[in-house]
Amino acid sequence: MTSVTSLLEQTKNPDWWRKLNPQLSISEDVKFKSLTTINVEQEHLKNLLLSLKEEGYFQIDQILPDVLPLALAIEKLRQEGLPPVLAFIYDEFWQIFQRLSPILSAILGEDYRQIPDIWAWYVDRSKSESGWEPHRDRRQNSLLPDGMPKAVNIWIPLTDVTPLNGCMYILPADLDPNYNHDSDVVGINPQDIRALPAPAGSVLCWNPVVWHWGSRSRKKATSPRISLACDFQRSDVEPYEMPLLEPIRPLRFQSTAGLDSQTNT
């Protein structure tokens, strides 16, 4: 690991980032090249939307291939003493969400927007690190009258996640007495809580109101929990945060570090 001063100076140069992870790219184009998007059968998509409406979330296992280069990139950043979220300097960390556009369009409309919050995590099993505490992303003004969300969080594991290395847990909306109320969660039956283990390349999606959290890792785990997340919203409702981003338009190298981002679990 290099000195802090030297490292900070190096990170100002895009070529340093390209050399650090040569399997990834930093685009100078205004827009991404056309990518192959995820194909979901209409009947399956209909069931996903129903689950999102009734339970507040859905999960699709192993729908995204080739996430290993992204996990290795975050490992590299960790070795350099850099926050995992800086991986979004690379195009591929934006493109993986762009590939989900058919699903996001079905939920939020064709002209959906990306909220300028990005996350990346490395939950270290050897240190018994944990995900965030139980919480709701937003308590109010997040659902349409029919129960569909105005915004969603997309969470993607880059390594297999299990109860031992910090998988997500959720309280399904239909089992939550405080769902869509401006209230803390109290008096919950533990049997209603659902663990969400998932293989690498899966997609977990939940609305801003559902109660969820990341669990604590254990030394018994065989790998760390490495994952990404981004928020998206409808374009025809009040922006949750500004500036809203176009999902097909990458940020310039200089702009990426300016986003509201989270580096911890």
mmCIF file of N, CA, C and O in Angstrom, residues 17 74 77 82-90 93-94 117-122 227-229 256-257 259-264:
data_model
loop_
_atom_site.group_PDB
_atom_site.id
_atom_site.type_symbol
_atom_site.label_atom_id
_atom_site.label_comp_id
_atom_site.label_asym_id
_atom_site.label_seq_id
_atom_site.Cartn_x
_atom_site.Cartn_y
_atom_site.Cartn_z
ATOM 1 N N TRP A 17 -6.226 4.396 -12.523
ATOM 2 C CA TRP A 17 -7.363 3.508 -12.299
ATOM 3 C C TRP A 17 -7.414 2.406 -13.357
ATOM 4 O O TRP A 17 -7.734 1.260 -13.057
ATOM 5 N N ILE A 74 -13.183 -4.521 -6.584
ATOM 6 C CA ILE A 74 -13.385 -4.025 -5.219
ATOM 7 C C ILE A 74 -12.326 -4.600 -4.281
ATOM 8 O O ILE A 74 -11.841 -3.910 -3.367
ATOM 9 N N LEU A 77 -9.343 -2.378 -4.755
ATOM 10 C CA LEU A 77 -9.496 -1.109 -4.053
ATOM 11 C C LEU A 77 -9.222 -1.285 -2.565
ATOM 12 O O LEU A 77 -8.569 -0.445 -1.933
ATOM 13 N N LEU A 82 -8.641 1.946 -0.342
ATOM 14 C CA LEU A 82 -9.644 2.849 -0.895
ATOM 15 C C LEU A 82 -11.049 2.330 -0.620
ATOM 16 O O LEU A 82 -11.277 1.117 -0.578
ATOM 17 N N PRO A 83 -12.035 3.221 -0.450
ATOM 18 C CA PRO A 83 -13.421 2.789 -0.213
ATOM 19 C C PRO A 83 -13.973 2.021 -1.401
ATOM 20 O O PRO A 83 -13.734 2.389 -2.556
ATOM 21 N N PRO A 84 -14.741 0.968 -1.158
ATOM 22 C CA PRO A 84 -15.303 0.172 -2.255
ATOM 23 C C PRO A 84 -16.141 0.974 -3.238
ATOM 24 O O PRO A 84 -16.186 0.664 -4.426
ATOM 25 N N VAL A 85 -16.824 2.022 -2.762
ATOM 26 C CA VAL A 85 -17.729 2.778 -3.627
ATOM 27 C C VAL A 85 -16.995 3.475 -4.771
ATOM 28 O O VAL A 85 -17.607 3.811 -5.797
ATOM 29 N N LEU A 86 -15.690 3.654 -4.655
ATOM 30 C CA LEU A 86 -14.939 4.278 -5.742
ATOM 31 C C LEU A 86 -14.866 3.384 -6.972
ATOM 32 O O LEU A 86 -14.420 3.820 -8.037
ATOM 33 N N ALA A 87 -15.327 2.163 -6.849
ATOM 34 C CA ALA A 87 -15.406 1.281 -8.024
ATOM 35 C C ALA A 87 -16.317 1.856 -9.094
ATOM 36 O O ALA A 87 -16.206 1.498 -10.273
ATOM 37 N N PHE A 88 -17.218 2.754 -8.707
ATOM 38 C CA PHE A 88 -18.121 3.355 -9.684
ATOM 39 C C PHE A 88 -17.405 4.312 -10.635
ATOM 40 O O PHE A 88 -18.033 4.873 -11.536
ATOM 41 N N ILE A 89 -16.130 4.477 -10.471
ATOM 42 C CA ILE A 89 -15.330 5.193 -11.463
ATOM 43 C C ILE A 89 -15.307 4.409 -12.776
ATOM 44 O O ILE A 89 -15.185 4.984 -13.855
ATOM 45 N N TYR A 90 -15.472 3.099 -12.692
ATOM 46 C CA TYR A 90 -15.431 2.244 -13.875
ATOM 47 C C TYR A 90 -16.814 2.125 -14.511
ATOM 48 O O TYR A 90 -17.838 2.052 -13.829
ATOM 49 N N PHE A 93 -19.559 -0.704 -13.564
ATOM 50 C CA PHE A 93 -20.377 -0.632 -12.354
ATOM 51 C C PHE A 93 -21.672 0.141 -12.594
ATOM 52 O O PHE A 93 -22.637 -0.013 -11.846
ATOM 53 N N TRP A 94 -21.681 0.972 -13.630
ATOM 54 C CA TRP A 94 -22.916 1.633 -14.045
ATOM 55 C C TRP A 94 -23.683 0.752 -15.036
ATOM 56 O O TRP A 94 -24.911 0.670 -14.993
ATOM 57 N N ASP A 117 -27.589 8.353 -5.460
ATOM 58 C CA ASP A 117 -27.029 7.619 -4.322
ATOM 59 C C ASP A 117 -26.465 6.317 -4.853
ATOM 60 O O ASP A 117 -27.179 5.561 -5.525
ATOM 61 N N ILE A 118 -25.223 6.061 -4.553
ATOM 62 C CA ILE A 118 -24.612 4.799 -4.964
ATOM 63 C C ILE A 118 -23.941 4.168 -3.747
ATOM 64 O O ILE A 118 -23.461 4.863 -2.854
ATOM 65 N N TRP A 119 -23.920 2.851 -3.725
ATOM 66 C CA TRP A 119 -23.350 2.134 -2.593
ATOM 67 C C TRP A 119 -22.489 0.964 -3.087
ATOM 68 O O TRP A 119 -22.774 0.353 -4.118
ATOM 69 N N ALA A 120 -21.477 0.662 -2.308
ATOM 70 C CA ALA A 120 -20.692 -0.555 -2.514
ATOM 71 C C ALA A 120 -20.201 -1.006 -1.143
ATOM 72 O O ALA A 120 -19.818 -0.175 -0.309
ATOM 73 N N TRP A 121 -20.221 -2.307 -0.918
ATOM 74 C CA TRP A 121 -19.866 -2.846 0.390
ATOM 75 C C TRP A 121 -18.836 -3.972 0.263
ATOM 76 O O TRP A 121 -18.863 -4.744 -0.693
ATOM 77 N N TYR A 122 -18.001 -4.038 1.280
ATOM 78 C CA TYR A 122 -17.146 -5.195 1.498
ATOM 79 C C TYR A 122 -17.306 -5.549 2.972
ATOM 80 O O TYR A 122 -16.734 -4.884 3.847
ATOM 81 N N SER A 227 -20.990 -6.322 -2.469
ATOM 82 C CA SER A 227 -22.261 -6.024 -3.131
ATOM 83 C C SER A 227 -22.339 -4.561 -3.541
ATOM 84 O O SER A 227 -21.546 -3.726 -3.100
ATOM 85 N N LEU A 228 -23.327 -4.280 -4.402
ATOM 86 C CA LEU A 228 -23.571 -2.939 -4.931
ATOM 87 C C LEU A 228 -25.038 -2.608 -4.776
ATOM 88 O O LEU A 228 -25.882 -3.498 -4.705
ATOM 89 N N ALA A 229 -25.347 -1.321 -4.796
ATOM 90 C CA ALA A 229 -26.752 -0.909 -4.826
ATOM 91 C C ALA A 229 -26.882 0.482 -5.419
ATOM 92 O O ALA A 229 -25.982 1.314 -5.294
ATOM 93 N N THR A 256 -17.688 11.427 -10.736
ATOM 94 C CA THR A 256 -18.129 10.254 -9.985
ATOM 95 C C THR A 256 -17.949 10.432 -8.487
ATOM 96 O O THR A 256 -18.837 10.101 -7.693
ATOM 97 N N ALA A 257 -16.818 10.936 -8.052
ATOM 98 C CA ALA A 257 -16.546 11.059 -6.631
ATOM 99 C C ALA A 257 -17.435 12.079 -5.939
ATOM 100 O O ALA A 257 -17.503 12.141 -4.712
ATOM 101 N N LEU A 259 -20.730 12.204 -6.039
ATOM 102 C CA LEU A 259 -22.060 11.702 -5.707
ATOM 103 C C LEU A 259 -22.179 11.423 -4.211
ATOM 104 O O LEU A 259 -21.200 11.177 -3.510
ATOM 105 N N ASP A 260 -23.435 11.474 -3.737
ATOM 106 C CA ASP A 260 -23.723 11.081 -2.350
ATOM 107 C C ASP A 260 -23.603 9.568 -2.286
ATOM 108 O O ASP A 260 -24.443 8.840 -2.804
ATOM 109 N N SER A 261 -22.541 9.080 -1.673
ATOM 110 C CA SER A 261 -22.282 7.652 -1.695
ATOM 111 C C SER A 261 -22.016 7.136 -0.288
ATOM 112 O O SER A 261 -21.671 7.885 0.615
ATOM 113 N N GLN A 262 -22.158 5.831 -0.139
ATOM 114 C CA GLN A 262 -21.920 5.192 1.143
ATOM 115 C C GLN A 262 -20.838 4.160 0.968
ATOM 116 O O GLN A 262 -20.849 3.371 0.022
ATOM 117 N N THR A 263 -19.900 4.121 1.911
ATOM 118 C CA THR A 263 -18.772 3.224 1.789
ATOM 119 C C THR A 263 -18.818 2.103 2.801
ATOM 120 O O THR A 263 -18.071 1.144 2.695
ATOM 121 N N ASN A 264 -19.653 2.210 3.812
ATOM 122 C CA ASN A 264 -19.665 1.205 4.858
ATOM 123 C C ASN A 264 -20.749 0.171 4.601
ATOM 124 O O ASN A 264 -21.474 0.239 3.624
#
